[in-house]
Amino acid sequence: MPGLRDTQLAHLTRPGSRPALVVVDVQRDFADPARLTEYGLTDAALAALGQAVTRVGDLVDAARAAEVPVLWVELGSDPARPWRASNWLRGGDYDAPMGPAEPCVLGTPGAEWYRVRPAEGEPRVVKRGYSGFLDTDLAARLHEAGCDWLTVVGLTSECCVYATAQDALQLDWPVVVPRDATAAYDLDVNAAALAQLALNVAVLSDADEVTEMWKKAAR
């Protein structure tokens, strides 16, 4: 008898299924080791981060080859619209202006894509919080493209990947998260995030299996 996971994946690869790849926050301020020194990543965590970015690139290439839509979600921090609740959570001052350490400020090098980047015509969605769906047109773009299940990849697993995947599920898209195409700045945090994703949000997979699923869906 097929198990639950077999049943779940069979639904996603049925004839006529329309997948999409959602790439979250693979930007210099989140992925470039030269910009992460203040986070104190271990060598193992840095290696895992680099491997995850490589696997994201592999999936982007595979999606394009399989004609799977690729949608790019990026943080764009706007000094004119500071995220005040985040100011409060991180520093206790709700009314503080956006500080110089704010990641991915619009128009700065830190907001640039790192080792992967959108091709011409691929949608880019700029967000100001964690989830790619919050106050953006991501859902509308996915509906317009006829997408009925999502693979969510990028950075970081416990934060923006989790928030985006969770909102996707709550908006009624089945979600697959490849373990090897996401990471956190601490290996234990990443493991916990993946466990939580598997518990309530997504089917966990890996980049190779997702690529094969896309091929099956295309047939």
N, C-alpha and C. Protein backbone atom coordinates (compact mmCIF):
# COMPACT_ATOMS: atom_id res chain seq x y z
N MET A 1 0.84 -1.20 0.00
CA MET A 1 0.00 0.00 0.00
C MET A 1 0.88 1.25 0.00
N PRO A 2 0.53 2.26 -0.80
CA PRO A 2 1.33 3.48 -0.80
C PRO A 2 1.20 4.22 0.52
N GLY A 3 2.29 4.82 0.97
CA GLY A 3 2.27 5.62 2.18
C GLY A 3 1.77 7.02 1.91
N LEU A 4 1.67 7.79 2.98
CA LEU A 4 1.15 9.16 2.84
C LEU A 4 2.00 9.98 1.89
N ARG A 5 3.34 9.88 2.04
CA ARG A 5 4.20 10.70 1.19
C ARG A 5 4.03 10.33 -0.28
N ASP A 6 3.91 9.04 -0.59
CA ASP A 6 3.68 8.62 -1.97
C ASP A 6 2.40 9.23 -2.52
N THR A 7 1.36 9.24 -1.69
CA THR A 7 0.09 9.82 -2.12
C THR A 7 0.22 11.32 -2.36
N GLN A 8 0.93 11.99 -1.46
CA GLN A 8 1.13 13.43 -1.61
C GLN A 8 1.87 13.76 -2.90
N LEU A 9 2.95 13.04 -3.17
CA LEU A 9 3.76 13.34 -4.35
C LEU A 9 3.04 12.93 -5.63
N ALA A 10 2.25 11.86 -5.57
CA ALA A 10 1.48 11.46 -6.75
C ALA A 10 0.50 12.56 -7.15
N HIS A 11 -0.08 13.23 -6.17
CA HIS A 11 -0.99 14.34 -6.47
C HIS A 11 -0.24 15.46 -7.19
N LEU A 12 0.98 15.73 -6.77
CA LEU A 12 1.72 16.85 -7.34
C LEU A 12 2.23 16.55 -8.75
N THR A 13 2.40 15.28 -9.08
CA THR A 13 2.96 14.92 -10.39
C THR A 13 1.90 14.36 -11.33
N ARG A 14 0.64 14.54 -11.01
CA ARG A 14 -0.43 14.07 -11.89
C ARG A 14 -0.40 14.84 -13.21
N PRO A 15 -0.95 14.26 -14.28
CA PRO A 15 -0.98 14.97 -15.57
C PRO A 15 -1.67 16.32 -15.45
N GLY A 16 -1.05 17.32 -16.04
CA GLY A 16 -1.61 18.66 -16.01
C GLY A 16 -1.22 19.48 -14.81
N SER A 17 -0.46 18.89 -13.89
CA SER A 17 -0.02 19.64 -12.72
C SER A 17 0.89 20.78 -13.14
N ARG A 18 0.76 21.91 -12.46
CA ARG A 18 1.53 23.11 -12.82
C ARG A 18 2.33 23.59 -11.62
N PRO A 19 3.60 23.19 -11.52
CA PRO A 19 4.43 23.63 -10.39
C PRO A 19 5.04 25.00 -10.62
N ALA A 20 5.57 25.57 -9.55
CA ALA A 20 6.36 26.80 -9.63
C ALA A 20 7.49 26.71 -8.62
N LEU A 21 8.57 27.43 -8.90
CA LEU A 21 9.70 27.56 -7.98
C LEU A 21 9.71 28.99 -7.44
N VAL A 22 9.70 29.10 -6.11
CA VAL A 22 9.76 30.41 -5.45
C VAL A 22 11.11 30.51 -4.74
N VAL A 23 11.92 31.46 -5.17
CA VAL A 23 13.27 31.67 -4.61
C VAL A 23 13.21 32.86 -3.66
N VAL A 24 13.62 32.63 -2.42
CA VAL A 24 13.45 33.64 -1.36
C VAL A 24 14.80 34.16 -0.87
N ASP A 25 15.04 35.44 -1.04
CA ASP A 25 16.08 36.19 -0.31
C ASP A 25 17.51 35.67 -0.46
N VAL A 26 17.87 35.17 -1.62
CA VAL A 26 19.26 34.78 -1.83
C VAL A 26 20.02 36.04 -2.26
N GLN A 27 20.17 36.94 -1.31
CA GLN A 27 20.75 38.26 -1.53
C GLN A 27 22.05 38.39 -0.75
N ARG A 28 22.86 39.36 -1.15
CA ARG A 28 24.20 39.46 -0.58
C ARG A 28 24.19 39.61 0.93
N ASP A 29 23.28 40.41 1.46
CA ASP A 29 23.27 40.62 2.91
C ASP A 29 22.89 39.36 3.67
N PHE A 30 22.30 38.38 2.99
CA PHE A 30 21.91 37.13 3.65
C PHE A 30 22.78 35.95 3.27
N ALA A 31 23.53 36.06 2.16
CA ALA A 31 24.21 34.88 1.62
C ALA A 31 25.70 35.04 1.39
N ASP A 32 26.18 36.26 1.28
CA ASP A 32 27.60 36.50 1.00
C ASP A 32 28.40 36.41 2.30
N PRO A 33 29.30 35.43 2.43
CA PRO A 33 30.05 35.28 3.68
C PRO A 33 30.75 36.56 4.13
N ALA A 34 31.16 37.39 3.17
CA ALA A 34 31.86 38.62 3.52
C ALA A 34 30.96 39.59 4.29
N ARG A 35 29.65 39.40 4.19
CA ARG A 35 28.71 40.32 4.84
C ARG A 35 28.05 39.69 6.07
N LEU A 36 28.52 38.52 6.46
CA LEU A 36 27.87 37.79 7.56
C LEU A 36 28.74 37.64 8.79
N THR A 37 29.85 38.37 8.85
CA THR A 37 30.79 38.16 9.95
C THR A 37 30.17 38.42 11.31
N GLU A 38 29.24 39.38 11.41
CA GLU A 38 28.65 39.71 12.70
C GLU A 38 27.76 38.60 13.24
N TYR A 39 27.37 37.67 12.37
CA TYR A 39 26.50 36.57 12.81
C TYR A 39 27.29 35.43 13.44
N GLY A 40 28.60 35.42 13.29
CA GLY A 40 29.43 34.41 13.93
C GLY A 40 29.19 32.99 13.45
N LEU A 41 28.99 32.81 12.16
CA LEU A 41 28.76 31.47 11.62
C LEU A 41 29.99 30.60 11.79
N THR A 42 29.78 29.34 12.13
CA THR A 42 30.86 28.37 12.15
C THR A 42 31.24 28.01 10.72
N ASP A 43 32.40 27.37 10.58
CA ASP A 43 32.80 26.93 9.24
C ASP A 43 31.78 25.96 8.65
N ALA A 44 31.23 25.11 9.50
CA ALA A 44 30.24 24.14 9.01
C ALA A 44 28.97 24.85 8.54
N ALA A 45 28.54 25.87 9.27
CA ALA A 45 27.35 26.61 8.87
C ALA A 45 27.59 27.38 7.58
N LEU A 46 28.78 27.97 7.44
CA LEU A 46 29.11 28.66 6.19
C LEU A 46 29.13 27.71 5.01
N ALA A 47 29.67 26.52 5.23
CA ALA A 47 29.71 25.52 4.16
C ALA A 47 28.29 25.11 3.76
N ALA A 48 27.44 24.89 4.76
CA ALA A 48 26.06 24.50 4.47
C ALA A 48 25.32 25.62 3.72
N LEU A 49 25.58 26.86 4.11
CA LEU A 49 24.97 27.99 3.43
C LEU A 49 25.39 28.03 1.96
N GLY A 50 26.69 27.88 1.72
CA GLY A 50 27.18 27.89 0.35
C GLY A 50 26.61 26.76 -0.48
N GLN A 51 26.50 25.58 0.12
CA GLN A 51 25.93 24.44 -0.59
C GLN A 51 24.46 24.67 -0.92
N ALA A 52 23.75 25.29 0.00
CA ALA A 52 22.34 25.58 -0.25
C ALA A 52 22.17 26.54 -1.43
N VAL A 53 23.01 27.57 -1.48
CA VAL A 53 22.94 28.51 -2.61
C VAL A 53 23.23 27.79 -3.92
N THR A 54 24.21 26.88 -3.91
CA THR A 54 24.50 26.10 -5.10
C THR A 54 23.30 25.29 -5.54
N ARG A 55 22.62 24.66 -4.60
CA ARG A 55 21.46 23.84 -4.94
C ARG A 55 20.28 24.70 -5.40
N VAL A 56 20.15 25.89 -4.85
CA VAL A 56 19.14 26.81 -5.38
C VAL A 56 19.42 27.09 -6.85
N GLY A 57 20.69 27.36 -7.18
CA GLY A 57 21.05 27.59 -8.57
C GLY A 57 20.75 26.39 -9.45
N ASP A 58 21.01 25.19 -8.94
CA ASP A 58 20.70 23.98 -9.70
C ASP A 58 19.20 23.89 -9.99
N LEU A 59 18.39 24.21 -8.99
CA LEU A 59 16.94 24.14 -9.17
C LEU A 59 16.44 25.22 -10.13
N VAL A 60 17.03 26.40 -10.07
CA VAL A 60 16.65 27.44 -11.03
C VAL A 60 16.92 26.96 -12.45
N ASP A 61 18.10 26.39 -12.69
CA ASP A 61 18.43 25.88 -14.02
C ASP A 61 17.45 24.78 -14.44
N ALA A 62 17.14 23.87 -13.51
CA ALA A 62 16.24 22.76 -13.82
C ALA A 62 14.83 23.26 -14.10
N ALA A 63 14.39 24.26 -13.34
CA ALA A 63 13.05 24.81 -13.57
C ALA A 63 12.95 25.44 -14.95
N ARG A 64 13.95 26.21 -15.32
CA ARG A 64 13.93 26.84 -16.64
C ARG A 64 13.91 25.78 -17.73
N ALA A 65 14.69 24.72 -17.56
CA ALA A 65 14.74 23.65 -18.57
C ALA A 65 13.40 22.94 -18.69
N ALA A 66 12.68 22.82 -17.57
CA ALA A 66 11.39 22.13 -17.55
C ALA A 66 10.22 23.08 -17.79
N GLU A 67 10.51 24.35 -18.06
CA GLU A 67 9.49 25.38 -18.26
C GLU A 67 8.59 25.53 -17.04
N VAL A 68 9.20 25.40 -15.87
CA VAL A 68 8.52 25.67 -14.61
C VAL A 68 8.73 27.14 -14.27
N PRO A 69 7.68 27.89 -13.99
CA PRO A 69 7.87 29.30 -13.65
C PRO A 69 8.77 29.49 -12.43
N VAL A 70 9.66 30.46 -12.51
CA VAL A 70 10.53 30.83 -11.40
C VAL A 70 10.14 32.23 -10.96
N LEU A 71 9.80 32.36 -9.68
CA LEU A 71 9.42 33.67 -9.12
C LEU A 71 10.42 34.02 -8.02
N TRP A 72 10.86 35.26 -8.04
CA TRP A 72 11.94 35.71 -7.17
C TRP A 72 11.39 36.65 -6.11
N VAL A 73 11.56 36.28 -4.86
CA VAL A 73 11.11 37.09 -3.73
C VAL A 73 12.32 37.69 -3.05
N GLU A 74 12.34 39.00 -2.88
CA GLU A 74 13.51 39.67 -2.33
C GLU A 74 13.11 40.70 -1.29
N LEU A 75 13.91 40.81 -0.25
CA LEU A 75 13.69 41.85 0.74
C LEU A 75 14.15 43.18 0.18
N GLY A 76 13.32 44.19 0.36
CA GLY A 76 13.70 45.55 -0.01
C GLY A 76 13.38 46.50 1.13
N SER A 77 14.32 46.66 2.03
CA SER A 77 14.10 47.54 3.19
C SER A 77 14.10 49.00 2.74
N ASP A 78 13.08 49.73 3.14
CA ASP A 78 12.89 51.11 2.69
C ASP A 78 13.06 52.06 3.88
N PRO A 79 14.11 52.89 3.89
CA PRO A 79 14.30 53.82 5.01
C PRO A 79 13.12 54.74 5.24
N ALA A 80 12.32 55.00 4.22
CA ALA A 80 11.16 55.86 4.38
C ALA A 80 9.99 55.13 5.04
N ARG A 81 10.07 53.81 5.11
CA ARG A 81 9.00 53.01 5.73
C ARG A 81 9.64 51.97 6.65
N PRO A 82 10.25 52.40 7.75
CA PRO A 82 10.89 51.44 8.64
C PRO A 82 9.90 50.44 9.21
N TRP A 83 10.36 49.23 9.40
CA TRP A 83 9.53 48.17 9.99
C TRP A 83 9.62 48.33 11.50
N ARG A 84 8.69 49.07 12.06
CA ARG A 84 8.80 49.51 13.45
C ARG A 84 8.68 48.36 14.44
N ALA A 85 7.84 47.40 14.16
CA ALA A 85 7.73 46.25 15.07
C ALA A 85 9.04 45.47 15.11
N SER A 86 9.73 45.40 13.98
CA SER A 86 11.03 44.73 13.97
C SER A 86 12.06 45.54 14.75
N ASN A 87 12.01 46.87 14.62
CA ASN A 87 12.87 47.72 15.46
C ASN A 87 12.67 47.41 16.94
N TRP A 88 11.40 47.33 17.32
CA TRP A 88 11.07 47.05 18.72
C TRP A 88 11.59 45.69 19.15
N LEU A 89 11.38 44.67 18.31
CA LEU A 89 11.78 43.32 18.69
C LEU A 89 13.29 43.20 18.84
N ARG A 90 14.01 43.85 17.93
CA ARG A 90 15.48 43.70 17.93
C ARG A 90 16.17 44.64 18.91
N GLY A 91 15.59 45.84 19.10
CA GLY A 91 16.30 46.80 19.93
C GLY A 91 15.49 47.49 21.01
N GLY A 92 14.20 47.25 21.02
CA GLY A 92 13.35 47.82 22.06
C GLY A 92 12.80 49.19 21.75
N ASP A 93 13.25 49.81 20.64
CA ASP A 93 12.81 51.17 20.32
C ASP A 93 11.93 51.13 19.09
N TYR A 94 10.62 51.18 19.31
CA TYR A 94 9.66 51.09 18.21
C TYR A 94 9.84 52.22 17.20
N ASP A 95 10.20 53.40 17.67
CA ASP A 95 10.25 54.59 16.81
C ASP A 95 11.63 54.89 16.24
N ALA A 96 12.58 53.96 16.39
CA ALA A 96 13.92 54.22 15.88
C ALA A 96 13.92 54.27 14.36
N PRO A 97 14.73 55.16 13.78
CA PRO A 97 14.86 55.15 12.32
C PRO A 97 15.63 53.91 11.87
N MET A 98 15.55 53.62 10.59
CA MET A 98 16.27 52.47 10.07
C MET A 98 17.77 52.69 10.24
N GLY A 99 18.44 51.75 10.88
CA GLY A 99 19.86 51.89 11.17
C GLY A 99 20.75 51.44 10.02
N PRO A 100 22.05 51.72 10.11
CA PRO A 100 22.98 51.39 9.03
C PRO A 100 23.18 49.89 8.84
N ALA A 101 22.82 49.09 9.83
CA ALA A 101 23.00 47.64 9.72
C ALA A 101 21.77 46.94 9.15
N GLU A 102 20.73 47.69 8.79
CA GLU A 102 19.53 47.07 8.25
C GLU A 102 19.86 46.32 6.96
N PRO A 103 19.41 45.07 6.82
CA PRO A 103 19.77 44.30 5.63
C PRO A 103 18.95 44.69 4.41
N CYS A 104 19.59 44.55 3.25
CA CYS A 104 18.90 44.63 1.95
C CYS A 104 18.15 45.94 1.76
N VAL A 105 18.79 47.05 2.09
CA VAL A 105 18.17 48.35 1.85
C VAL A 105 18.07 48.57 0.34
N LEU A 106 16.93 49.05 -0.09
CA LEU A 106 16.69 49.27 -1.51
C LEU A 106 17.83 50.07 -2.15
N GLY A 107 18.32 49.59 -3.28
CA GLY A 107 19.33 50.30 -4.03
C GLY A 107 20.75 50.13 -3.55
N THR A 108 20.98 49.33 -2.50
CA THR A 108 22.32 49.12 -1.98
C THR A 108 22.87 47.78 -2.46
N PRO A 109 24.22 47.62 -2.42
CA PRO A 109 24.79 46.34 -2.85
C PRO A 109 24.29 45.15 -2.04
N GLY A 110 23.95 45.36 -0.78
CA GLY A 110 23.49 44.25 0.04
C GLY A 110 22.18 43.65 -0.42
N ALA A 111 21.39 44.42 -1.17
CA ALA A 111 20.11 43.92 -1.66
C ALA A 111 20.25 43.15 -2.96
N GLU A 112 21.44 43.10 -3.55
CA GLU A 112 21.63 42.41 -4.83
C GLU A 112 21.55 40.90 -4.64
N TRP A 113 21.14 40.21 -5.70
CA TRP A 113 21.13 38.75 -5.68
C TRP A 113 22.55 38.22 -5.60
N TYR A 114 22.71 37.06 -4.99
CA TYR A 114 24.03 36.50 -4.75
C TYR A 114 24.14 35.12 -5.43
N ARG A 115 24.99 35.04 -6.44
CA ARG A 115 25.30 33.79 -7.17
C ARG A 115 24.13 33.23 -7.97
N VAL A 116 22.97 33.77 -7.83
CA VAL A 116 21.82 33.45 -8.68
C VAL A 116 21.12 34.77 -8.96
N ARG A 117 20.39 34.81 -10.07
CA ARG A 117 19.70 36.06 -10.38
C ARG A 117 18.58 35.78 -11.37
N PRO A 118 17.55 36.63 -11.35
CA PRO A 118 16.43 36.44 -12.28
C PRO A 118 16.85 36.60 -13.73
N ALA A 119 16.27 35.79 -14.58
CA ALA A 119 16.41 35.98 -16.01
C ALA A 119 15.39 37.02 -16.47
N GLU A 120 15.61 37.54 -17.65
CA GLU A 120 14.68 38.53 -18.20
C GLU A 120 13.28 37.92 -18.27
N GLY A 121 12.32 38.67 -17.75
CA GLY A 121 10.94 38.24 -17.80
C GLY A 121 10.48 37.44 -16.60
N GLU A 122 11.39 36.97 -15.74
CA GLU A 122 10.98 36.24 -14.55
C GLU A 122 10.51 37.22 -13.49
N PRO A 123 9.36 36.97 -12.88
CA PRO A 123 8.79 37.93 -11.93
C PRO A 123 9.67 38.14 -10.70
N ARG A 124 9.77 39.38 -10.27
CA ARG A 124 10.45 39.74 -9.03
C ARG A 124 9.44 40.40 -8.09
N VAL A 125 9.41 39.91 -6.87
CA VAL A 125 8.46 40.40 -5.87
C VAL A 125 9.27 40.97 -4.71
N VAL A 126 9.10 42.26 -4.43
CA VAL A 126 9.83 42.92 -3.35
C VAL A 126 8.94 42.97 -2.12
N LYS A 127 9.45 42.49 -1.00
CA LYS A 127 8.71 42.48 0.26
C LYS A 127 9.45 43.34 1.29
N ARG A 128 8.75 43.67 2.36
CA ARG A 128 9.41 44.43 3.42
C ARG A 128 9.41 43.70 4.75
N GLY A 129 8.82 42.50 4.78
CA GLY A 129 8.82 41.67 5.98
C GLY A 129 9.34 40.28 5.67
N TYR A 130 8.84 39.30 6.40
CA TYR A 130 9.34 37.95 6.25
C TYR A 130 8.70 37.21 5.07
N SER A 131 7.39 37.22 4.98
CA SER A 131 6.69 36.41 3.99
C SER A 131 6.66 37.08 2.63
N GLY A 132 6.88 36.29 1.59
CA GLY A 132 6.77 36.80 0.24
C GLY A 132 5.35 37.16 -0.17
N PHE A 133 4.36 36.75 0.63
CA PHE A 133 2.97 37.03 0.30
C PHE A 133 2.42 38.28 0.99
N LEU A 134 3.12 38.78 2.00
CA LEU A 134 2.59 39.87 2.80
C LEU A 134 2.68 41.20 2.04
N ASP A 135 1.52 41.77 1.71
CA ASP A 135 1.44 43.06 1.01
C ASP A 135 2.19 43.05 -0.32
N THR A 136 2.16 41.90 -1.02
CA THR A 136 2.78 41.81 -2.35
C THR A 136 1.75 41.20 -3.32
N ASP A 137 2.15 41.11 -4.59
CA ASP A 137 1.29 40.50 -5.60
C ASP A 137 1.73 39.08 -5.93
N LEU A 138 2.48 38.43 -5.03
CA LEU A 138 2.98 37.09 -5.31
C LEU A 138 1.82 36.12 -5.58
N ALA A 139 0.80 36.13 -4.74
CA ALA A 139 -0.32 35.21 -4.94
C ALA A 139 -0.99 35.46 -6.29
N ALA A 140 -1.17 36.72 -6.64
CA ALA A 140 -1.80 37.03 -7.93
C ALA A 140 -0.96 36.53 -9.09
N ARG A 141 0.33 36.67 -8.98
CA ARG A 141 1.22 36.20 -10.05
C ARG A 141 1.15 34.68 -10.19
N LEU A 142 1.11 33.98 -9.07
CA LEU A 142 1.02 32.52 -9.11
C LEU A 142 -0.31 32.07 -9.70
N HIS A 143 -1.38 32.73 -9.31
CA HIS A 143 -2.68 32.39 -9.89
C HIS A 143 -2.70 32.68 -11.39
N GLU A 144 -2.13 33.80 -11.77
CA GLU A 144 -2.11 34.17 -13.19
C GLU A 144 -1.36 33.13 -14.02
N ALA A 145 -0.30 32.57 -13.44
CA ALA A 145 0.49 31.56 -14.14
C ALA A 145 -0.14 30.17 -14.06
N GLY A 146 -1.24 30.04 -13.31
CA GLY A 146 -1.92 28.76 -13.21
C GLY A 146 -1.20 27.75 -12.34
N CYS A 147 -0.37 28.21 -11.44
CA CYS A 147 0.44 27.30 -10.62
C CYS A 147 -0.41 26.69 -9.51
N ASP A 148 -0.26 25.36 -9.31
CA ASP A 148 -1.07 24.72 -8.29
C ASP A 148 -0.27 24.00 -7.22
N TRP A 149 1.07 24.03 -7.27
CA TRP A 149 1.89 23.65 -6.12
C TRP A 149 3.24 24.32 -6.23
N LEU A 150 3.88 24.53 -5.08
CA LEU A 150 5.08 25.36 -5.03
C LEU A 150 6.25 24.61 -4.41
N THR A 151 7.43 24.87 -4.94
CA THR A 151 8.68 24.53 -4.27
C THR A 151 9.28 25.84 -3.77
N VAL A 152 9.53 25.92 -2.47
CA VAL A 152 10.06 27.14 -1.86
C VAL A 152 11.48 26.88 -1.41
N VAL A 153 12.40 27.73 -1.85
CA VAL A 153 13.83 27.57 -1.53
C VAL A 153 14.41 28.92 -1.15
N GLY A 154 15.61 28.91 -0.57
CA GLY A 154 16.31 30.16 -0.29
C GLY A 154 16.68 30.31 1.16
N LEU A 155 16.65 31.56 1.64
CA LEU A 155 17.18 31.88 2.96
C LEU A 155 16.21 32.79 3.72
N THR A 156 16.21 32.59 5.04
CA THR A 156 16.76 31.45 5.77
C THR A 156 15.61 30.54 6.16
N SER A 157 15.96 29.29 6.48
CA SER A 157 14.92 28.27 6.67
C SER A 157 13.96 28.59 7.79
N GLU A 158 14.46 29.19 8.87
CA GLU A 158 13.61 29.42 10.04
C GLU A 158 12.84 30.74 9.96
N CYS A 159 13.18 31.56 8.98
CA CYS A 159 12.60 32.91 8.92
C CYS A 159 11.79 33.11 7.65
N CYS A 160 12.39 33.64 6.60
CA CYS A 160 11.62 34.04 5.43
C CYS A 160 11.16 32.85 4.58
N VAL A 161 11.97 31.79 4.52
CA VAL A 161 11.50 30.59 3.83
C VAL A 161 10.31 30.00 4.58
N TYR A 162 10.43 29.90 5.90
CA TYR A 162 9.33 29.36 6.69
C TYR A 162 8.07 30.21 6.53
N ALA A 163 8.21 31.52 6.66
CA ALA A 163 7.04 32.40 6.60
C ALA A 163 6.37 32.33 5.23
N THR A 164 7.17 32.29 4.18
CA THR A 164 6.62 32.23 2.82
C THR A 164 5.94 30.89 2.57
N ALA A 165 6.59 29.81 2.99
CA ALA A 165 5.99 28.49 2.80
C ALA A 165 4.71 28.34 3.60
N GLN A 166 4.72 28.83 4.83
CA GLN A 166 3.52 28.73 5.66
C GLN A 166 2.36 29.50 5.05
N ASP A 167 2.60 30.71 4.57
CA ASP A 167 1.53 31.48 3.96
C ASP A 167 1.05 30.81 2.68
N ALA A 168 1.96 30.21 1.91
CA ALA A 168 1.54 29.49 0.70
C ALA A 168 0.56 28.39 1.04
N LEU A 169 0.88 27.61 2.07
CA LEU A 169 -0.02 26.54 2.49
C LEU A 169 -1.36 27.11 2.94
N GLN A 170 -1.33 28.18 3.71
CA GLN A 170 -2.57 28.76 4.21
C GLN A 170 -3.41 29.37 3.08
N LEU A 171 -2.75 29.72 1.98
CA LEU A 171 -3.45 30.20 0.80
C LEU A 171 -3.83 29.07 -0.14
N ASP A 172 -3.60 27.83 0.29
CA ASP A 172 -4.10 26.62 -0.36
C ASP A 172 -3.19 26.05 -1.45
N TRP A 173 -1.90 26.40 -1.44
CA TRP A 173 -0.95 25.74 -2.32
C TRP A 173 -0.21 24.64 -1.56
N PRO A 174 -0.20 23.40 -2.05
CA PRO A 174 0.73 22.42 -1.50
C PRO A 174 2.17 22.90 -1.68
N VAL A 175 3.00 22.64 -0.68
CA VAL A 175 4.37 23.18 -0.66
C VAL A 175 5.37 22.05 -0.47
N VAL A 176 6.44 22.09 -1.26
CA VAL A 176 7.59 21.21 -1.10
C VAL A 176 8.80 22.08 -0.77
N VAL A 177 9.56 21.70 0.25
CA VAL A 177 10.79 22.40 0.60
C VAL A 177 11.95 21.42 0.51
N PRO A 178 12.90 21.64 -0.40
CA PRO A 178 14.08 20.79 -0.47
C PRO A 178 15.04 21.11 0.68
N ARG A 179 15.41 20.09 1.45
CA ARG A 179 16.31 20.30 2.58
C ARG A 179 17.65 20.90 2.14
N ASP A 180 18.12 20.53 0.95
CA ASP A 180 19.45 20.94 0.52
C ASP A 180 19.45 22.28 -0.20
N ALA A 181 18.29 22.93 -0.32
CA ALA A 181 18.22 24.24 -0.99
C ALA A 181 17.74 25.33 -0.05
N THR A 182 17.95 25.13 1.24
CA THR A 182 17.72 26.16 2.23
C THR A 182 18.73 25.98 3.34
N ALA A 183 18.89 26.99 4.19
CA ALA A 183 19.87 26.92 5.28
C ALA A 183 19.55 28.01 6.28
N ALA A 184 20.17 27.88 7.45
CA ALA A 184 20.14 28.92 8.48
C ALA A 184 21.58 29.19 8.91
N TYR A 185 21.75 30.13 9.79
CA TYR A 185 23.10 30.50 10.22
C TYR A 185 23.61 29.64 11.36
N ASP A 186 22.80 28.69 11.77
CA ASP A 186 23.17 27.74 12.82
C ASP A 186 22.59 26.39 12.40
N LEU A 187 23.41 25.33 12.46
CA LEU A 187 22.96 24.03 11.98
C LEU A 187 21.79 23.49 12.80
N ASP A 188 21.81 23.71 14.11
CA ASP A 188 20.71 23.23 14.95
C ASP A 188 19.42 23.99 14.65
N VAL A 189 19.54 25.29 14.41
CA VAL A 189 18.36 26.09 14.06
C VAL A 189 17.77 25.59 12.74
N ASN A 190 18.64 25.29 11.78
CA ASN A 190 18.15 24.78 10.50
C ASN A 190 17.43 23.45 10.67
N ALA A 191 18.01 22.56 11.47
CA ALA A 191 17.37 21.27 11.69
C ALA A 191 16.00 21.44 12.34
N ALA A 192 15.91 22.34 13.31
CA ALA A 192 14.63 22.59 13.96
C ALA A 192 13.62 23.20 12.99
N ALA A 193 14.08 24.10 12.13
CA ALA A 193 13.17 24.72 11.16
C ALA A 193 12.63 23.68 10.19
N LEU A 194 13.48 22.78 9.73
CA LEU A 194 13.03 21.74 8.82
C LEU A 194 12.02 20.82 9.50
N ALA A 195 12.27 20.50 10.76
CA ALA A 195 11.32 19.66 11.50
C ALA A 195 9.97 20.35 11.62
N GLN A 196 9.99 21.64 11.90
CA GLN A 196 8.73 22.38 12.04
C GLN A 196 8.02 22.50 10.69
N LEU A 197 8.78 22.73 9.62
CA LEU A 197 8.18 22.77 8.29
C LEU A 197 7.49 21.45 7.98
N ALA A 198 8.17 20.35 8.27
CA ALA A 198 7.61 19.03 7.97
C ALA A 198 6.37 18.75 8.82
N LEU A 199 6.34 19.29 10.02
CA LEU A 199 5.23 19.02 10.93
C LEU A 199 3.95 19.70 10.48
N ASN A 200 4.05 20.94 9.98
CA ASN A 200 2.84 21.75 9.78
C ASN A 200 2.70 22.40 8.41
N VAL A 201 3.74 22.38 7.58
CA VAL A 201 3.73 23.27 6.42
C VAL A 201 4.00 22.58 5.09
N ALA A 202 4.99 21.70 5.02
CA ALA A 202 5.49 21.26 3.72
C ALA A 202 5.89 19.80 3.74
N VAL A 203 5.98 19.23 2.54
CA VAL A 203 6.67 17.96 2.35
C VAL A 203 8.14 18.28 2.10
N LEU A 204 9.02 17.65 2.87
CA LEU A 204 10.45 17.86 2.66
C LEU A 204 10.95 16.93 1.55
N SER A 205 11.91 17.43 0.81
CA SER A 205 12.43 16.69 -0.33
C SER A 205 13.89 17.07 -0.50
N ASP A 206 14.43 16.88 -1.70
CA ASP A 206 15.75 17.41 -2.05
C ASP A 206 15.70 17.87 -3.50
N ALA A 207 16.74 18.55 -3.93
CA ALA A 207 16.72 19.18 -5.25
C ALA A 207 16.57 18.15 -6.37
N ASP A 208 17.22 17.02 -6.24
CA ASP A 208 17.15 16.01 -7.30
C ASP A 208 15.73 15.45 -7.42
N GLU A 209 15.11 15.17 -6.29
CA GLU A 209 13.75 14.62 -6.34
C GLU A 209 12.78 15.65 -6.92
N VAL A 210 12.92 16.90 -6.53
CA VAL A 210 12.04 17.94 -7.08
C VAL A 210 12.19 18.04 -8.60
N THR A 211 13.43 17.99 -9.07
CA THR A 211 13.66 18.03 -10.52
C THR A 211 12.94 16.90 -11.22
N GLU A 212 13.00 15.70 -10.66
CA GLU A 212 12.30 14.56 -11.25
C GLU A 212 10.79 14.75 -11.20
N MET A 213 10.29 15.36 -10.13
CA MET A 213 8.85 15.63 -10.04
C MET A 213 8.41 16.60 -11.14
N TRP A 214 9.22 17.62 -11.39
CA TRP A 214 8.90 18.55 -12.47
C TRP A 214 8.84 17.84 -13.81
N LYS A 215 9.77 16.93 -14.04
CA LYS A 215 9.79 16.19 -15.31
C LYS A 215 8.54 15.33 -15.45
N LYS A 216 8.11 14.69 -14.36
CA LYS A 216 6.90 13.87 -14.38
C LYS A 216 5.69 14.73 -14.65
N ALA A 217 5.63 15.89 -14.01
CA ALA A 217 4.49 16.78 -14.21
C ALA A 217 4.43 17.25 -15.68
N ALA A 218 5.60 17.49 -16.27
CA ALA A 218 5.64 17.94 -17.65
C ALA A 218 5.15 16.87 -18.62
N ARG A 219 5.37 15.60 -18.27
CA ARG A 219 4.91 14.50 -19.13
C ARG A 219 3.40 14.29 -19.00
